[in-house]
PDB file of C-alpha atoms in Angstrom:
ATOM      1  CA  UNK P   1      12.667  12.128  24.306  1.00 72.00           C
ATOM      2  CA  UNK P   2      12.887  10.545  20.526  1.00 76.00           C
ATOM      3  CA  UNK P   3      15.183   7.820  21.719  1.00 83.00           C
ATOM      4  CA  UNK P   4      12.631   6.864  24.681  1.00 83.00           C
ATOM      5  CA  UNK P   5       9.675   6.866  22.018  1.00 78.00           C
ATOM      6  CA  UNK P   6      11.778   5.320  19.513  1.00 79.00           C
ATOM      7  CA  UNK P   7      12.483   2.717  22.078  1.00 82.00           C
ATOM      8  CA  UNK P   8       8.663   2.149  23.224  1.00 79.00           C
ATOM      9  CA  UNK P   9       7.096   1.596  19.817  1.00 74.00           C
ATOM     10  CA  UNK P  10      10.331  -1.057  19.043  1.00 77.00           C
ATOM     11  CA  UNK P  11       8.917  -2.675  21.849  1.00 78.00           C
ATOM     12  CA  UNK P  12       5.517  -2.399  20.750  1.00 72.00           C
ATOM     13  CA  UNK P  13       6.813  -4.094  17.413  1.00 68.00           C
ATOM     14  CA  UNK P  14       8.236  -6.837  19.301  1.00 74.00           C
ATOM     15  CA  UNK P  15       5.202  -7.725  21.683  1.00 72.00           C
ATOM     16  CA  UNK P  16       2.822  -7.104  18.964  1.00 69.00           C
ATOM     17  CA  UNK P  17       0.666  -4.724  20.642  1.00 71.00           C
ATOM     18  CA  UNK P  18       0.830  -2.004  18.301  1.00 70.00           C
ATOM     19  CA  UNK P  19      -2.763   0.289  18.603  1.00 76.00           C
ATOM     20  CA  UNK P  20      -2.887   3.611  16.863  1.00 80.00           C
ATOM     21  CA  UNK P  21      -1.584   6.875  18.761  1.00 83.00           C
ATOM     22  CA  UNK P  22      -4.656   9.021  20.125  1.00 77.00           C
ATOM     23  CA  UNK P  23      -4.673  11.544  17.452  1.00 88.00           C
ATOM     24  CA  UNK P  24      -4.461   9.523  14.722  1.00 93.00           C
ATOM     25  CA  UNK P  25      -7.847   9.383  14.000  1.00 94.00           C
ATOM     26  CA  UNK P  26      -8.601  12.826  14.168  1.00 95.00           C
ATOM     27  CA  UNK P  27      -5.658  13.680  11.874  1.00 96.00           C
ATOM     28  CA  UNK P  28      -6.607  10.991   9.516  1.00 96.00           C
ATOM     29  CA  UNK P  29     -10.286  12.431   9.549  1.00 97.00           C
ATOM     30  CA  UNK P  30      -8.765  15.732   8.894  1.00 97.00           C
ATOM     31  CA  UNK P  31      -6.807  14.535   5.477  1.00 97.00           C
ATOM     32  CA  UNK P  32      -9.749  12.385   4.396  1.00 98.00           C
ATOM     33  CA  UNK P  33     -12.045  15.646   4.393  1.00 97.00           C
ATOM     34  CA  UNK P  34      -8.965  17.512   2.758  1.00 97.00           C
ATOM     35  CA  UNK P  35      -8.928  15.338  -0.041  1.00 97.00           C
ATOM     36  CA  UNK P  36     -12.893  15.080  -0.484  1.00 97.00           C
ATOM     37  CA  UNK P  37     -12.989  18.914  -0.709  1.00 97.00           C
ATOM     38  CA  UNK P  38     -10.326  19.028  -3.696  1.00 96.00           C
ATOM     39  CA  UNK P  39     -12.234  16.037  -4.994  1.00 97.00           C
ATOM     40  CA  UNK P  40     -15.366  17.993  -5.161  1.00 97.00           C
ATOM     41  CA  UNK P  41     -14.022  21.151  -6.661  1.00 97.00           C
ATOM     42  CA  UNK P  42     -12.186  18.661  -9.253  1.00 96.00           C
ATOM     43  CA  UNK P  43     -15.934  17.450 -10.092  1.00 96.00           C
ATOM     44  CA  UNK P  44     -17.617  20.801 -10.144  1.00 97.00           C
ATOM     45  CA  UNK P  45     -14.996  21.875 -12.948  1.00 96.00           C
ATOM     46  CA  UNK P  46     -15.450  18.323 -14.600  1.00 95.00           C
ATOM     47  CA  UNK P  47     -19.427  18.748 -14.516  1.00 95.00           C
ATOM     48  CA  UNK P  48     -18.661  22.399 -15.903  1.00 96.00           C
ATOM     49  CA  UNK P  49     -16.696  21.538 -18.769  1.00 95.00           C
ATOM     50  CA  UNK P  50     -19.108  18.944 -19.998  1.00 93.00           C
ATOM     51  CA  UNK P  51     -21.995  21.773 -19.883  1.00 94.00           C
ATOM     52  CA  UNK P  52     -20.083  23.924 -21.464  1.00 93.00           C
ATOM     53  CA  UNK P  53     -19.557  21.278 -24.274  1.00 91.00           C
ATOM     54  CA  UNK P  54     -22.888  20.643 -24.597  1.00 91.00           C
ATOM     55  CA  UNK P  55     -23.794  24.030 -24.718  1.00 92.00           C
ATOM     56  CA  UNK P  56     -21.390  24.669 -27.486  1.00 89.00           C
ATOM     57  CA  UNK P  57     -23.298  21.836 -29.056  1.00 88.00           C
ATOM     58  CA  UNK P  58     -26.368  22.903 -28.956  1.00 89.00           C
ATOM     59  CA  UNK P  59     -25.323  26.370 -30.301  1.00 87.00           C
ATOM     60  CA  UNK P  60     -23.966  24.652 -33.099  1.00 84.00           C
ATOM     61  CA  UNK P  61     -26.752  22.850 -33.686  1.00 84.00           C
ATOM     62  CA  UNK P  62     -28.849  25.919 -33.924  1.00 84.00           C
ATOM     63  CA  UNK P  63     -26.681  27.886 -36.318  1.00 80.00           C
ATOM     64  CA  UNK P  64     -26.594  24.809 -38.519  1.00 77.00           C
ATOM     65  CA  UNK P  65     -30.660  24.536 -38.898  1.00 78.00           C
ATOM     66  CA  UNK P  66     -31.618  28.222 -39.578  1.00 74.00           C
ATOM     67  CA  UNK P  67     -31.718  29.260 -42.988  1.00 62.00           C
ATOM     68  CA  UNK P  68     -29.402  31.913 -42.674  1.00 62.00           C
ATOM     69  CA  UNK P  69     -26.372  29.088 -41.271  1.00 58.00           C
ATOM     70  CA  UNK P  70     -27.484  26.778 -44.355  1.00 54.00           C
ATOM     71  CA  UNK P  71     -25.461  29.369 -46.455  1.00 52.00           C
ATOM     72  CA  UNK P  72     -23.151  31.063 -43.707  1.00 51.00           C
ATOM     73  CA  UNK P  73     -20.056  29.709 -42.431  1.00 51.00           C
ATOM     74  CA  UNK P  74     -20.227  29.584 -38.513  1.00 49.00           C
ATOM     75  CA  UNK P  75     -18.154  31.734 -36.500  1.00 54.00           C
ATOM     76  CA  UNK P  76     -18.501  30.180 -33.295  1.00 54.00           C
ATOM     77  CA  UNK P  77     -16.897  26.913 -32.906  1.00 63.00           C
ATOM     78  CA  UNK P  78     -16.165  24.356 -35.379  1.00 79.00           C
ATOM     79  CA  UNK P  79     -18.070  20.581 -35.511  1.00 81.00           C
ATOM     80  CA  UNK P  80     -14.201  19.439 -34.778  1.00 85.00           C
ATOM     81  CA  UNK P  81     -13.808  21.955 -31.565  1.00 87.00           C
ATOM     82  CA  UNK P  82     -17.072  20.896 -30.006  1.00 86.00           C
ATOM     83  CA  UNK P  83     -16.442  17.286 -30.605  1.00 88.00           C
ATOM     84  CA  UNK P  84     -12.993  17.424 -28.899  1.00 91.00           C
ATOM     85  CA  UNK P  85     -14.174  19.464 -26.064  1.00 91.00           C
ATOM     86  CA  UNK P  86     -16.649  16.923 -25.390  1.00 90.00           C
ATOM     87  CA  UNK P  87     -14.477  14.095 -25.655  1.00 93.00           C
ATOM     88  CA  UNK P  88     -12.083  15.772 -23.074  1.00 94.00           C
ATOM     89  CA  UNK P  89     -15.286  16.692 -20.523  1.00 93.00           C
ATOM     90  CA  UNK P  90     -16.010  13.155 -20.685  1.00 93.00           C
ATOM     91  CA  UNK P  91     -12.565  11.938 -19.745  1.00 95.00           C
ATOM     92  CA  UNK P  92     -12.443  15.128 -17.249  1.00 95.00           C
ATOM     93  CA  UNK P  93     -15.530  13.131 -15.160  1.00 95.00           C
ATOM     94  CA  UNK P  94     -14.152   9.505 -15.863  1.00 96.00           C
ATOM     95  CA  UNK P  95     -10.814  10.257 -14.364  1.00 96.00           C
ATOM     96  CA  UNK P  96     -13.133  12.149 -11.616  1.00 97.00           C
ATOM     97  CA  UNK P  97     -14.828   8.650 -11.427  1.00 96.00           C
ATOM     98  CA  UNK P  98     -11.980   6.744 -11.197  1.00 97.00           C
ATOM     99  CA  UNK P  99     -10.403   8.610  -8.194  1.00 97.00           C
ATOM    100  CA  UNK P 100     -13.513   8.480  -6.153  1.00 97.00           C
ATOM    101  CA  UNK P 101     -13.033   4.723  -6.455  1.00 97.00           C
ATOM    102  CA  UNK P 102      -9.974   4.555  -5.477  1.00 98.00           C
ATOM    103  CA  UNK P 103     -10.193   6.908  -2.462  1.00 97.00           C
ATOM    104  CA  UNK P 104     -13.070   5.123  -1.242  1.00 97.00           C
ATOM    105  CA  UNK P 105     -11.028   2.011  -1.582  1.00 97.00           C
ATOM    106  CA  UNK P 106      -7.800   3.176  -0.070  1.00 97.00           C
ATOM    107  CA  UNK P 107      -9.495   5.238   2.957  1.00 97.00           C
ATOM    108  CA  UNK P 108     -11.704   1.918   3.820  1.00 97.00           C
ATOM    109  CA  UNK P 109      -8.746  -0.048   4.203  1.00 96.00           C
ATOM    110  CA  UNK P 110      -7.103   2.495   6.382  1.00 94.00           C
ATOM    111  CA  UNK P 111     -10.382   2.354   8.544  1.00 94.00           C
ATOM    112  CA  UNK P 112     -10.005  -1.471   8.560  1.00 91.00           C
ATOM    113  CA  UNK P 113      -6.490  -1.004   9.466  1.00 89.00           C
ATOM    114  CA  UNK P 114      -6.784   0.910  11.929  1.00 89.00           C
ATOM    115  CA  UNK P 115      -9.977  -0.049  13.499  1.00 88.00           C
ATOM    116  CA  UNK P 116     -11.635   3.413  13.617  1.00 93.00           C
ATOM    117  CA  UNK P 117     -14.171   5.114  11.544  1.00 94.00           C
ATOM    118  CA  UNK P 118     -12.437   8.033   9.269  1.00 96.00           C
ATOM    119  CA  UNK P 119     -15.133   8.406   6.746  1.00 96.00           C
ATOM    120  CA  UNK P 120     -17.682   9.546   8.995  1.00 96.00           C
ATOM    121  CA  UNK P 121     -16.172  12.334  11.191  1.00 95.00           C
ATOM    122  CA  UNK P 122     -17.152  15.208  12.598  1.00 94.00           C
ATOM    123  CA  UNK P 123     -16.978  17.670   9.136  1.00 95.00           C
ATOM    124  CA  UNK P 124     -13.376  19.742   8.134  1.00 95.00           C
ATOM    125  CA  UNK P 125     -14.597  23.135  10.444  1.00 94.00           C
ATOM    126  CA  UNK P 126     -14.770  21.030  13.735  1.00 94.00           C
ATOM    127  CA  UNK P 127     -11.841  18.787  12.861  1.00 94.00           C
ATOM    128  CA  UNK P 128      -9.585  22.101  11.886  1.00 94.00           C
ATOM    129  CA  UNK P 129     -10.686  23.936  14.988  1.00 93.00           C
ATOM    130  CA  UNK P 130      -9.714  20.850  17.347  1.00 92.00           C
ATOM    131  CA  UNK P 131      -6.352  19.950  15.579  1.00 93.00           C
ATOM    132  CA  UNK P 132      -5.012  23.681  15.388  1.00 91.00           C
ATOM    133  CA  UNK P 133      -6.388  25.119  17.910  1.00 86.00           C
ATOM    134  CA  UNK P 134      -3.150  24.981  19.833  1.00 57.00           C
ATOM    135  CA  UNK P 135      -1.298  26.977  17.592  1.00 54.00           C
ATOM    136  CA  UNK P 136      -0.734  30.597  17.369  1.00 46.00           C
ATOM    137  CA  UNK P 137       0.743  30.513  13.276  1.00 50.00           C
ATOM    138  CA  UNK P 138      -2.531  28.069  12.071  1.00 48.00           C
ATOM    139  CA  UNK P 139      -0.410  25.171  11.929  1.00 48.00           C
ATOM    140  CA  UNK P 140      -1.197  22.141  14.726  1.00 47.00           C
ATOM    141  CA  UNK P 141       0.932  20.722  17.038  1.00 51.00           C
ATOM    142  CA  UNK P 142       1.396  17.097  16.469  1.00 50.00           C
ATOM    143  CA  UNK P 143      -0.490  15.350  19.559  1.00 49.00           C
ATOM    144  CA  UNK P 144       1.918  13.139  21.403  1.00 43.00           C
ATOM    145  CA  UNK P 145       1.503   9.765  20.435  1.00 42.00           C
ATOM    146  CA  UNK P 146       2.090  10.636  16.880  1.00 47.00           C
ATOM    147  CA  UNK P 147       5.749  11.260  17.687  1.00 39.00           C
ATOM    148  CA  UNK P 148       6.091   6.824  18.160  1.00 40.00           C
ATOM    149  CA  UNK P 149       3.804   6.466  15.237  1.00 45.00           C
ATOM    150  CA  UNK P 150       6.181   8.751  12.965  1.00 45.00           C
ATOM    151  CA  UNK P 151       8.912   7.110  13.971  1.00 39.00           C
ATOM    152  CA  UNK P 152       7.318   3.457  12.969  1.00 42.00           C
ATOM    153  CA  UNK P 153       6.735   4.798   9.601  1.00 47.00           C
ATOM    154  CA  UNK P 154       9.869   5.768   9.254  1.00 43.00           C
ATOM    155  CA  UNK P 155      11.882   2.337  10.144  1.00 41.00           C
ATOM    156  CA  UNK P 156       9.006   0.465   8.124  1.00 44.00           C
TER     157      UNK P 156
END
């Protein structure tokens, strides 16, 4: 069955007629929302760290204009320690920055690529239910045009 598949999408190659398998899109969908998800917990913790940092600040801040701080050394964190922590929430949500860039980048020219919307799908519960559905363990099935496209990938 892998020769004959092997076979057709060599022949696709040749003539040039090449379209996505069926599932492709739906798969593709699937990792796109996969990715967004781990992108948005990734910002959450970014966005947390920066509060946190400014919080620390701000206590800082306080401690340092009462009277009694005037005199007393802190025993919270150090000007140094809340400066740094800053400093690394800041990079924390430009890295953040930077990879929604480049996802939205990379997954637009897979759309163009392919000629199929991926961006705008159907949400992760709906794509998850259709894709594994068929399986009993909660892993899918690969549908059965990906078997040629594989196989392309791998040659390529």
């Amino acid at each position: 069955m892998l020769r004959n598949e092997l076979q057709r999408a060599e022949g696709e190659l040749e003539d040039r007629c090449w379209s996505p398998p069926v599932g492709l899109q739906q798969w593709l969908q699937l990792t796109h929302e996969i990715e967004n998800k781990a992108y948005i917990k990734k910002k959450i913790s970014a966005e947390k760290q920066l509060q946190s940092a400014r919080d620390a600040c701000e206590k800082l801040k306080k401690k340092r204009s009462s009277l009694v701080g005037a005199f007393v050394s802190t025993h919270g964190k150090s000007i140094d320690e809340v400066d740094r922590s800053i400093v690394e929430a800041r990079t924390s949500l430009n890295e953040v920055t930077q990879e929604l860039a480049e996802r939205v980048h990379r997954w637009k020219q897979i759309e163009m690529l392919c000629g199929f919307n991926i961006i705008n799908n159907s949400g992760l519960a709906v794509l998850e239910s259709v894709l594994y559905k068929s399986s009993s363990n909660g892993r899918g099935l690969l549908p059965k045009g990906c078997i040629s496209y594989i196989v392309i990938l791998y040659y390529h």
